[in-house]
mmCIF file of C-alpha atoms and ligand atoms in Angstrom:
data_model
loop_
_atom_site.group_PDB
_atom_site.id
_atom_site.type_symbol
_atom_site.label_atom_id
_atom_site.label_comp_id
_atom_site.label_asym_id
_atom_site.label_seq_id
_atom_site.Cartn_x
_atom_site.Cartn_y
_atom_site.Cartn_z
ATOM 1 C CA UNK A 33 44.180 42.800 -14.066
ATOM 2 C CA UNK A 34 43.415 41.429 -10.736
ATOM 3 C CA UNK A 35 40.218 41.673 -8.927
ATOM 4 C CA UNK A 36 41.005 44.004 -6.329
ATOM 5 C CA UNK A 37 42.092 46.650 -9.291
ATOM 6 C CA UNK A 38 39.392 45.742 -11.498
ATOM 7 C CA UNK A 39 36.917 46.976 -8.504
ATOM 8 C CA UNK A 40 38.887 50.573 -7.619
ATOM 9 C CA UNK A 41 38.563 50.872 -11.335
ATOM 10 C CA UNK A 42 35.148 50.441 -11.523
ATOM 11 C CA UNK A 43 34.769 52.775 -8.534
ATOM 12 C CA UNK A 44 37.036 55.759 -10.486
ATOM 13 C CA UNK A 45 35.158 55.407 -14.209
ATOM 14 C CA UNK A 46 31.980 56.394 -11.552
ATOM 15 C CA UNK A 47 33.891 58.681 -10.001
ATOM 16 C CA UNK A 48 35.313 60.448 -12.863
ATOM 17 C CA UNK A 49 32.113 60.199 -14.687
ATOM 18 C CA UNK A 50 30.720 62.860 -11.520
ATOM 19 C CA UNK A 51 34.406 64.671 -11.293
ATOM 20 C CA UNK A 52 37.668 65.050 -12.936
ATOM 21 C CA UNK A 53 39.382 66.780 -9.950
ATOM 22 C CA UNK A 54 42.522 65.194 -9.140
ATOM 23 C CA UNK A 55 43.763 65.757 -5.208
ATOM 24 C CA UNK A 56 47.374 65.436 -3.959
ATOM 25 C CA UNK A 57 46.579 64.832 -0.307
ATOM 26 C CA UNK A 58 43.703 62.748 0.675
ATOM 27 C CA UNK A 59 42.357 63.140 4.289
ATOM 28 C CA UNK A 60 40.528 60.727 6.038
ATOM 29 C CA UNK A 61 38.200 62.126 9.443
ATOM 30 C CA UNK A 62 38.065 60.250 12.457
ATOM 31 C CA UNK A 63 35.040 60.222 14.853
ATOM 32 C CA UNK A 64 33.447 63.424 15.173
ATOM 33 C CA UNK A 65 36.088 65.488 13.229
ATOM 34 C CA UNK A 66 34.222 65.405 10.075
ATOM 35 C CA UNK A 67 33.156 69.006 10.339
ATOM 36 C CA UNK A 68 36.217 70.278 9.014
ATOM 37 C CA UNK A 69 35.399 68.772 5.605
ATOM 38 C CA UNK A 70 32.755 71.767 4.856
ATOM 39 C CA UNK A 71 35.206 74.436 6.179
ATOM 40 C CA UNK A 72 37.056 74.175 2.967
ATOM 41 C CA UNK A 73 36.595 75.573 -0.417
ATOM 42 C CA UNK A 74 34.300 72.313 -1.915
ATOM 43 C CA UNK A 75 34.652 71.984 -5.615
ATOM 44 C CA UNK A 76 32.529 68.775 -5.408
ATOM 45 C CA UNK A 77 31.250 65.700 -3.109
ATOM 46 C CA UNK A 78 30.246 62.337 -3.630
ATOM 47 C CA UNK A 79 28.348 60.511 -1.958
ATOM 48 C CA UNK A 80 29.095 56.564 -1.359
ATOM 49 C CA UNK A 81 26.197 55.637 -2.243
ATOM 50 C CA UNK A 82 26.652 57.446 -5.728
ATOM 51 C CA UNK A 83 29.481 54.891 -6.235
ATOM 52 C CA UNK A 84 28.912 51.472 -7.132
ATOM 53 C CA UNK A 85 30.945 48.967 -5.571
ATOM 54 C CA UNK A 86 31.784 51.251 -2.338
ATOM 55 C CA UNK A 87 31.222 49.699 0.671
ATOM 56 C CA UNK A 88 28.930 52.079 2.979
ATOM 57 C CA UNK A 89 29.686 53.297 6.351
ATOM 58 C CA UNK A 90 26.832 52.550 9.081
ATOM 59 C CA UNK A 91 28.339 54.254 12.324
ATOM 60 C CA UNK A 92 26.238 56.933 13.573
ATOM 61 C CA UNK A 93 27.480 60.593 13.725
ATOM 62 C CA UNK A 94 29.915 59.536 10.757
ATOM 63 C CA UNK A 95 28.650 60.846 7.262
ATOM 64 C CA UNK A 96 29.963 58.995 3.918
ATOM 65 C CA UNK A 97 31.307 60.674 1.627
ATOM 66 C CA UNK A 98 34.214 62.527 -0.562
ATOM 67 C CA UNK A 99 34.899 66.101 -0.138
ATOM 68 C CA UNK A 100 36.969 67.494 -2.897
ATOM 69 C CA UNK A 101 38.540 70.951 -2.544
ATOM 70 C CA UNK A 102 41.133 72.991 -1.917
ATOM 71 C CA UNK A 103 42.796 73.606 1.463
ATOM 72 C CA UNK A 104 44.960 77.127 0.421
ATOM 73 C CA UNK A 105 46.559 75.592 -2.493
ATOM 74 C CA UNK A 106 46.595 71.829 -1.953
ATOM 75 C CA UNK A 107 44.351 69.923 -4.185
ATOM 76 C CA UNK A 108 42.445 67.095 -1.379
ATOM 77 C CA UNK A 109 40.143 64.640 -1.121
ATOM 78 C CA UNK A 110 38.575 64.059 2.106
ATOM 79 C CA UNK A 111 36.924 61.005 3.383
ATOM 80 C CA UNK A 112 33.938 62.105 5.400
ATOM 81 C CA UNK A 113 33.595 59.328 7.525
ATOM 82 C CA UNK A 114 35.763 55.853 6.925
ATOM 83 C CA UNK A 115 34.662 52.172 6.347
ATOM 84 C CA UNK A 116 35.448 49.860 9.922
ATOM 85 C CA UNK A 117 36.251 46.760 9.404
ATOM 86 C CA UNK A 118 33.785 46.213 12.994
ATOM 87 C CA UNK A 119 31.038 47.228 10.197
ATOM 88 C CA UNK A 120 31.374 44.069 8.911
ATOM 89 C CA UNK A 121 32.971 44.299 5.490
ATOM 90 C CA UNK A 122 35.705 42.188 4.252
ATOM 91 C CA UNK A 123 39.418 44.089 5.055
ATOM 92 C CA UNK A 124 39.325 44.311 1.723
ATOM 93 C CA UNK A 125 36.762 46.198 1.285
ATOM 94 C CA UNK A 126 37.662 48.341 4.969
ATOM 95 C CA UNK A 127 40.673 49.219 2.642
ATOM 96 C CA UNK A 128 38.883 50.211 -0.629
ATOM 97 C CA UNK A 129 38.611 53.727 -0.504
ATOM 98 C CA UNK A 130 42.423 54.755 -0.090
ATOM 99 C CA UNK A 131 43.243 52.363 -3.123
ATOM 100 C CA UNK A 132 40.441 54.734 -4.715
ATOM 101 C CA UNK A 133 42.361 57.833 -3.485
ATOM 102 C CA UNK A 134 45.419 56.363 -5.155
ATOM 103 C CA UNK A 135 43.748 55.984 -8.513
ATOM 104 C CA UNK A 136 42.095 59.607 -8.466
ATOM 105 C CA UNK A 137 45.982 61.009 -8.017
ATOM 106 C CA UNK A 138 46.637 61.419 -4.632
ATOM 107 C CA UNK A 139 49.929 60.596 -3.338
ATOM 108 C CA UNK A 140 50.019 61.517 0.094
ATOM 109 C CA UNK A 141 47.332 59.988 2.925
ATOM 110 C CA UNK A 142 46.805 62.115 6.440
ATOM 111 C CA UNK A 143 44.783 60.220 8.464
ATOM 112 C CA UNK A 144 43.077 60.998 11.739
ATOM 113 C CA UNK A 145 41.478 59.257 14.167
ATOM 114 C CA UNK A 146 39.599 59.704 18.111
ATOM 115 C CA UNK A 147 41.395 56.914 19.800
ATOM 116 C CA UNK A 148 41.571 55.928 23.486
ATOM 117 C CA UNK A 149 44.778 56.925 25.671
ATOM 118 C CA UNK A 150 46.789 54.677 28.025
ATOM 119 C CA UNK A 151 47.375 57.463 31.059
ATOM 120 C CA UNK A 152 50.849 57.043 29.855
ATOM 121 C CA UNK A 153 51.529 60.960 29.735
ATOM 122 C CA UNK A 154 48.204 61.009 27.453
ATOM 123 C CA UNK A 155 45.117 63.113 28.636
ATOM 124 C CA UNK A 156 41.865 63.122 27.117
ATOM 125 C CA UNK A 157 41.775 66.299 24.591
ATOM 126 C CA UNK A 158 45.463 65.068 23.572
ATOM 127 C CA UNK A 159 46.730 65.358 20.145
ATOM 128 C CA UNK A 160 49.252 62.360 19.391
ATOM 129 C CA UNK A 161 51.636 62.250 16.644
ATOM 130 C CA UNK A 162 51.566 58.584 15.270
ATOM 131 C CA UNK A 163 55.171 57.960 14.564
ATOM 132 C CA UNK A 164 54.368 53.914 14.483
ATOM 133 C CA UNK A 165 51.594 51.421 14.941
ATOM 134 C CA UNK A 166 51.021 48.031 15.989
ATOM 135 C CA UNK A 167 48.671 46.576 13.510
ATOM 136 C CA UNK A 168 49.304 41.935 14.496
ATOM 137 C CA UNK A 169 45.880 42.049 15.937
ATOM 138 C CA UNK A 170 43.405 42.796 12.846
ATOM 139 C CA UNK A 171 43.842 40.829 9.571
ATOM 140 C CA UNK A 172 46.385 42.003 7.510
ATOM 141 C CA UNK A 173 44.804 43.826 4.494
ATOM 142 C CA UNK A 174 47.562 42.371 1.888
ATOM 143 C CA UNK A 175 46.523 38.794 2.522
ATOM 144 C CA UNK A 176 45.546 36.929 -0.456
ATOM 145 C CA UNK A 177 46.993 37.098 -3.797
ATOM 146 C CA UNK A 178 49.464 39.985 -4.672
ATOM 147 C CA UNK A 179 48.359 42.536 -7.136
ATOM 148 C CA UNK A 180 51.587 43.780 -8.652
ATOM 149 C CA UNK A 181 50.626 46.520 -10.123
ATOM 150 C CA UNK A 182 49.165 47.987 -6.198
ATOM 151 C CA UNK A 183 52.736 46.823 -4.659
ATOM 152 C CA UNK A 184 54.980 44.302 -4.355
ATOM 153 C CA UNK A 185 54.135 41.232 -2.219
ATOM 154 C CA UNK A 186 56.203 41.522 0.995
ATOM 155 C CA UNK A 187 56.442 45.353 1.372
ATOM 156 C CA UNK A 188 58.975 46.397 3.805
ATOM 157 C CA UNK A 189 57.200 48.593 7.027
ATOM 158 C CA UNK A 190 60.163 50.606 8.838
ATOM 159 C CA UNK A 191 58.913 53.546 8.295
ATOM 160 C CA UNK A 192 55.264 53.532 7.665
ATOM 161 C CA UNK A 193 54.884 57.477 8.583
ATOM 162 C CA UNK A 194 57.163 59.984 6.588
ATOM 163 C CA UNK A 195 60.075 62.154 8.711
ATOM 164 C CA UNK A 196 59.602 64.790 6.743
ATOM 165 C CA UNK A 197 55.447 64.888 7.010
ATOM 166 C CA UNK A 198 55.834 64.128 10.903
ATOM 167 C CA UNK A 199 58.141 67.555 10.766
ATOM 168 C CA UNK A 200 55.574 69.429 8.895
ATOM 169 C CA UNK A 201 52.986 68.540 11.443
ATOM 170 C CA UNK A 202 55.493 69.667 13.995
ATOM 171 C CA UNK A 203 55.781 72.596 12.443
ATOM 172 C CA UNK A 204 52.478 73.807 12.100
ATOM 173 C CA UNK A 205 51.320 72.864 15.823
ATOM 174 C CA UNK A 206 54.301 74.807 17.006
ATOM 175 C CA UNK A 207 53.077 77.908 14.732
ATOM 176 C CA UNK A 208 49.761 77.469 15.820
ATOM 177 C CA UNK A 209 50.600 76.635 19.958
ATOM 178 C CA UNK A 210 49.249 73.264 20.188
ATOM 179 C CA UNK A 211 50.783 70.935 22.463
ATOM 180 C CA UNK A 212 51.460 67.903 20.344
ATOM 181 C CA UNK A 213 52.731 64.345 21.702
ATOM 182 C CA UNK A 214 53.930 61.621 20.126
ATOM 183 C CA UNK A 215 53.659 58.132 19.839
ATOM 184 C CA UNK A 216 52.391 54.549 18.745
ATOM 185 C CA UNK A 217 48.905 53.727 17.486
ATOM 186 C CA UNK A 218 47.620 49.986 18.095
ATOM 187 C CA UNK A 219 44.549 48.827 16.096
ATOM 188 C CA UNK A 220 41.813 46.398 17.496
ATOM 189 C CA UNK A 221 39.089 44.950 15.615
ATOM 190 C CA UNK A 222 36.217 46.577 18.403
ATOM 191 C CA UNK A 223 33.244 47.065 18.266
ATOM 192 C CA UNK A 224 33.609 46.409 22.007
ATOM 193 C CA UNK A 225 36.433 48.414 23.647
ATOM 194 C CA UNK A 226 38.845 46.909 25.478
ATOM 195 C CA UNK A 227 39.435 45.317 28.805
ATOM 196 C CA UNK A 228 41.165 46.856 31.638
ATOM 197 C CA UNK A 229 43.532 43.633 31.022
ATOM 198 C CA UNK A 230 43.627 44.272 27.603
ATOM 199 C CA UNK A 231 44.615 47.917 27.797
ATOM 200 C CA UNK A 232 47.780 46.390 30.422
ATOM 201 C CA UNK A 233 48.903 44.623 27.275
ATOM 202 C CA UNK A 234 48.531 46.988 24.720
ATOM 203 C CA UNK A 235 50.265 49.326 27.175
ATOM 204 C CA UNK A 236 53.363 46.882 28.007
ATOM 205 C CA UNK A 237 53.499 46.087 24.007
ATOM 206 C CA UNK A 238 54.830 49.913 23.575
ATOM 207 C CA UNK A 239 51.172 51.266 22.377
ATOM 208 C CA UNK A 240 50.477 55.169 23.564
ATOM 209 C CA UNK A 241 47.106 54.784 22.113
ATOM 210 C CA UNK A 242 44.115 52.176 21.192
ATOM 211 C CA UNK A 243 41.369 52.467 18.583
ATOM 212 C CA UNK A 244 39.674 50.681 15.264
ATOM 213 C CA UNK A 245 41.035 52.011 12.165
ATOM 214 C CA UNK A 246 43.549 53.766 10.519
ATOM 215 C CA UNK A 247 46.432 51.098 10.559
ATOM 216 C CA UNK A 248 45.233 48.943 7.665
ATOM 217 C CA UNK A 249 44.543 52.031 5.999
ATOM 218 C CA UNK A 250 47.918 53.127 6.501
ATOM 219 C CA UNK A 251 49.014 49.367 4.875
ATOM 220 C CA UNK A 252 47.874 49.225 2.051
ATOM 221 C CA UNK A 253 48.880 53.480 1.480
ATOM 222 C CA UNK A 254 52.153 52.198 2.361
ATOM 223 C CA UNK A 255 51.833 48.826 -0.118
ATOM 224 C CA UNK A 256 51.245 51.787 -2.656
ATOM 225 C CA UNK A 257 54.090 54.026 -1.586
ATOM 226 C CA UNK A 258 52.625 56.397 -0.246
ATOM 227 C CA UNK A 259 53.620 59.384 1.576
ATOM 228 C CA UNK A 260 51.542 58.726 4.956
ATOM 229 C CA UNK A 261 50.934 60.811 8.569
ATOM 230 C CA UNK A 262 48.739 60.778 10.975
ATOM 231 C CA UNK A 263 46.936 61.823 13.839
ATOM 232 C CA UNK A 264 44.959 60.493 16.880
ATOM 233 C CA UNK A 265 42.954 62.581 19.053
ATOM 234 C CA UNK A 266 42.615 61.265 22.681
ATOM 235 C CA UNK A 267 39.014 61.334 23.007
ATOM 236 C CA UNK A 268 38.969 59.051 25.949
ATOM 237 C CA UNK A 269 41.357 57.074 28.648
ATOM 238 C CA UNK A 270 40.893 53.579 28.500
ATOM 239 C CA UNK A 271 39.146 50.650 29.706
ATOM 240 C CA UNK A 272 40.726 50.158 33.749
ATOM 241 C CA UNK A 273 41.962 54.046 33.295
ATOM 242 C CA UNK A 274 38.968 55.700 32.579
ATOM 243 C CA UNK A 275 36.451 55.386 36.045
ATOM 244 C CA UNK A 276 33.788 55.268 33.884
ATOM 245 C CA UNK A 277 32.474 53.205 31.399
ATOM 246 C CA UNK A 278 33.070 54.187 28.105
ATOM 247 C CA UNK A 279 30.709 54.915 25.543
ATOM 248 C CA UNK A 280 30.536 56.453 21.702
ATOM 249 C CA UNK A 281 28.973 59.677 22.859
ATOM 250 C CA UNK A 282 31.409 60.210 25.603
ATOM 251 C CA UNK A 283 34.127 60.221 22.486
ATOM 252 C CA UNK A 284 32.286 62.147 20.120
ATOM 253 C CA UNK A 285 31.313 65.307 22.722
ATOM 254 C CA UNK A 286 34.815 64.792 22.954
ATOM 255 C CA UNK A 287 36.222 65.421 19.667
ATOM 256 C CA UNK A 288 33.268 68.272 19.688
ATOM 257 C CA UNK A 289 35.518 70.233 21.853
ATOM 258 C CA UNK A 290 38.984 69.799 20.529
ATOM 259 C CA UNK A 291 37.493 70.124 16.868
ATOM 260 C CA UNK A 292 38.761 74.009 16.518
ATOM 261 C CA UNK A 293 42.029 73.259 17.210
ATOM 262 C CA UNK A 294 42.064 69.847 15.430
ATOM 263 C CA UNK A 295 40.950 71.530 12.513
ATOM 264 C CA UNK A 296 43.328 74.551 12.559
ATOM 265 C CA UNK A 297 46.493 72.515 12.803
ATOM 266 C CA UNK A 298 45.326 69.665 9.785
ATOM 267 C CA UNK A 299 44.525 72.562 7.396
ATOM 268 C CA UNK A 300 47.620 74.581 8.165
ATOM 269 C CA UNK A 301 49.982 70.666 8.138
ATOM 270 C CA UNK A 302 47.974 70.366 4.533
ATOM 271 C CA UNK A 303 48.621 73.972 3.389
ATOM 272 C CA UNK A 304 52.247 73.285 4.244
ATOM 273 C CA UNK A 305 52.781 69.635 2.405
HETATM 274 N N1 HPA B 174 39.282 52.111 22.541
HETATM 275 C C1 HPA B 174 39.167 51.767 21.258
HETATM 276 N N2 HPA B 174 38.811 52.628 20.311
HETATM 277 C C2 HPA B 174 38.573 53.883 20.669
HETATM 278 C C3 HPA B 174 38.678 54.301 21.994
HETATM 279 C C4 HPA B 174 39.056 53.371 22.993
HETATM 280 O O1 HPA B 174 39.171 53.663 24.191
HETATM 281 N N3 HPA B 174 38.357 55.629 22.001
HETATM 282 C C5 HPA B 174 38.098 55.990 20.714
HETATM 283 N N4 HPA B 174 38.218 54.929 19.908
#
């Protein structure tokens, strides 16, 4: 067994030694969206810290840990706050916990994130559809050797989010009355945000939004074959869009106020998958 399995293994025997729940979807939180993890009916949580070998998340206003439950009928595991690679772990390490989600069952990965929009049609409060992403500017998170028994070594990336999950999402926003938009997700390393230059390229490259997570994460899911969606929340304009400077608390009041509707249309996408 390689090393990168041996480690998710070690993390499930503590796991399972705590739980034996076994979710379908697992749902990781952006910034300031964690909240909806204690709206649903909790059968357990871990802490990271419970788990050896996790890596810890240090961002403030994002809590770490697993949430398992049931959202109607749909067995989940919810990451309460994710692992940045801007942290300072290794990518392999950024990428841990969804290779964890795997191995405790779960098959499909809806993640969600507060990224910055481009004034491209995007507004701050904007939900956005990720239909693609643009992930050449962060380290790839299948560098190194190839574990076979994650995926195979050179896994093909047309279509990283699922038709049929983008439809459900669809779906439920247009049940529920929520405007939602569409488009590409590029990831950055941060912790700085961008430059007004920066945000011209990421613009002209074909990106709708800009933020630091989710695409490795959606990598490696994919290396795994999984069934993957996702969702940004504009919590900001960016850098030469925005008048202001932008700062974390400026996105997180942010995601405070779209957090009702956020959280209505993930649990009705989830009760629907
Ligand atoms: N840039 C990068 N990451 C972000 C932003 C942004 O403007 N907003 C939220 N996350």
């Amino acid at each position: 067994m390689g090393v990168v399995l041996e480690r998710v293994n070690q993390c499930l025997a503590c796991v399972r030694e705590k739980t034996d729940f076994v979710p379908r979807v697992a749902l990781i939180l952006g910034s300031g969206l964690g909240e909806l993890a204690e709206q649903i009916e909790i059968v357990k949580s871990i802490d990271y810290s419970e788990i050896d070998g996790f890596p810890q998340s240090t961002v403030a206003g994002h809590k770490g840990r697993f949430v398992f439950g049931y959202i109607e009928k749909t067995p989940v595991v919810i990451m309460q706050g994710r692992v940045h690679y801007y942290e300072g772990y290794s990518m392999e390490e950024v990428v841990l916990p969804i290779r964890l989600m795997r191995a405790m069952g779960a098959t499909t990965l809806f993640l969600t994130n507060a990224a910055g929009g481009m004034g491209n049609g995007f507004q701050c409060g904007d939900l956005m559809l990720i239909t693609d992403h643009i992930a050449c500017f962060v380290p790839n998170p299948l560098l190194g050797k190839n574990e076979d028994e994650l995926g195979t070594r050179f896994p093909d990336m047309s279509e990283v989010y699922d038709k049929d999950l983008q439809e459900v999402i669809l779906k439920a926003s247009s049940e529920l009355d929520i405007t939602m938009k569409e488009g590409v997700y590029l990831q950055l390393t941060g912790p700085s945000y961008e430059t007004p230059a920066e945000i011209r390229m990421c613009k002209m490259l074909g990106a709708s939004a800009v933020g630091m997570s989710t695409v490795v994460e959606a990598i490696v899911a994919n290396h795994m074959k999984m069934k993957i969606c996702g969702i940004s929340f504009i919590s900001n304009l960016a850098a030469g869009i925005n008048e202001t400077p932008l700062c974390h608390e400026e996105v997180k009041a942010a995601a405070d106020a779209v957090a009702p509707k956020f959280q209505a249309l993930v649990k009705r996408a989830i009760s629907m998958m």
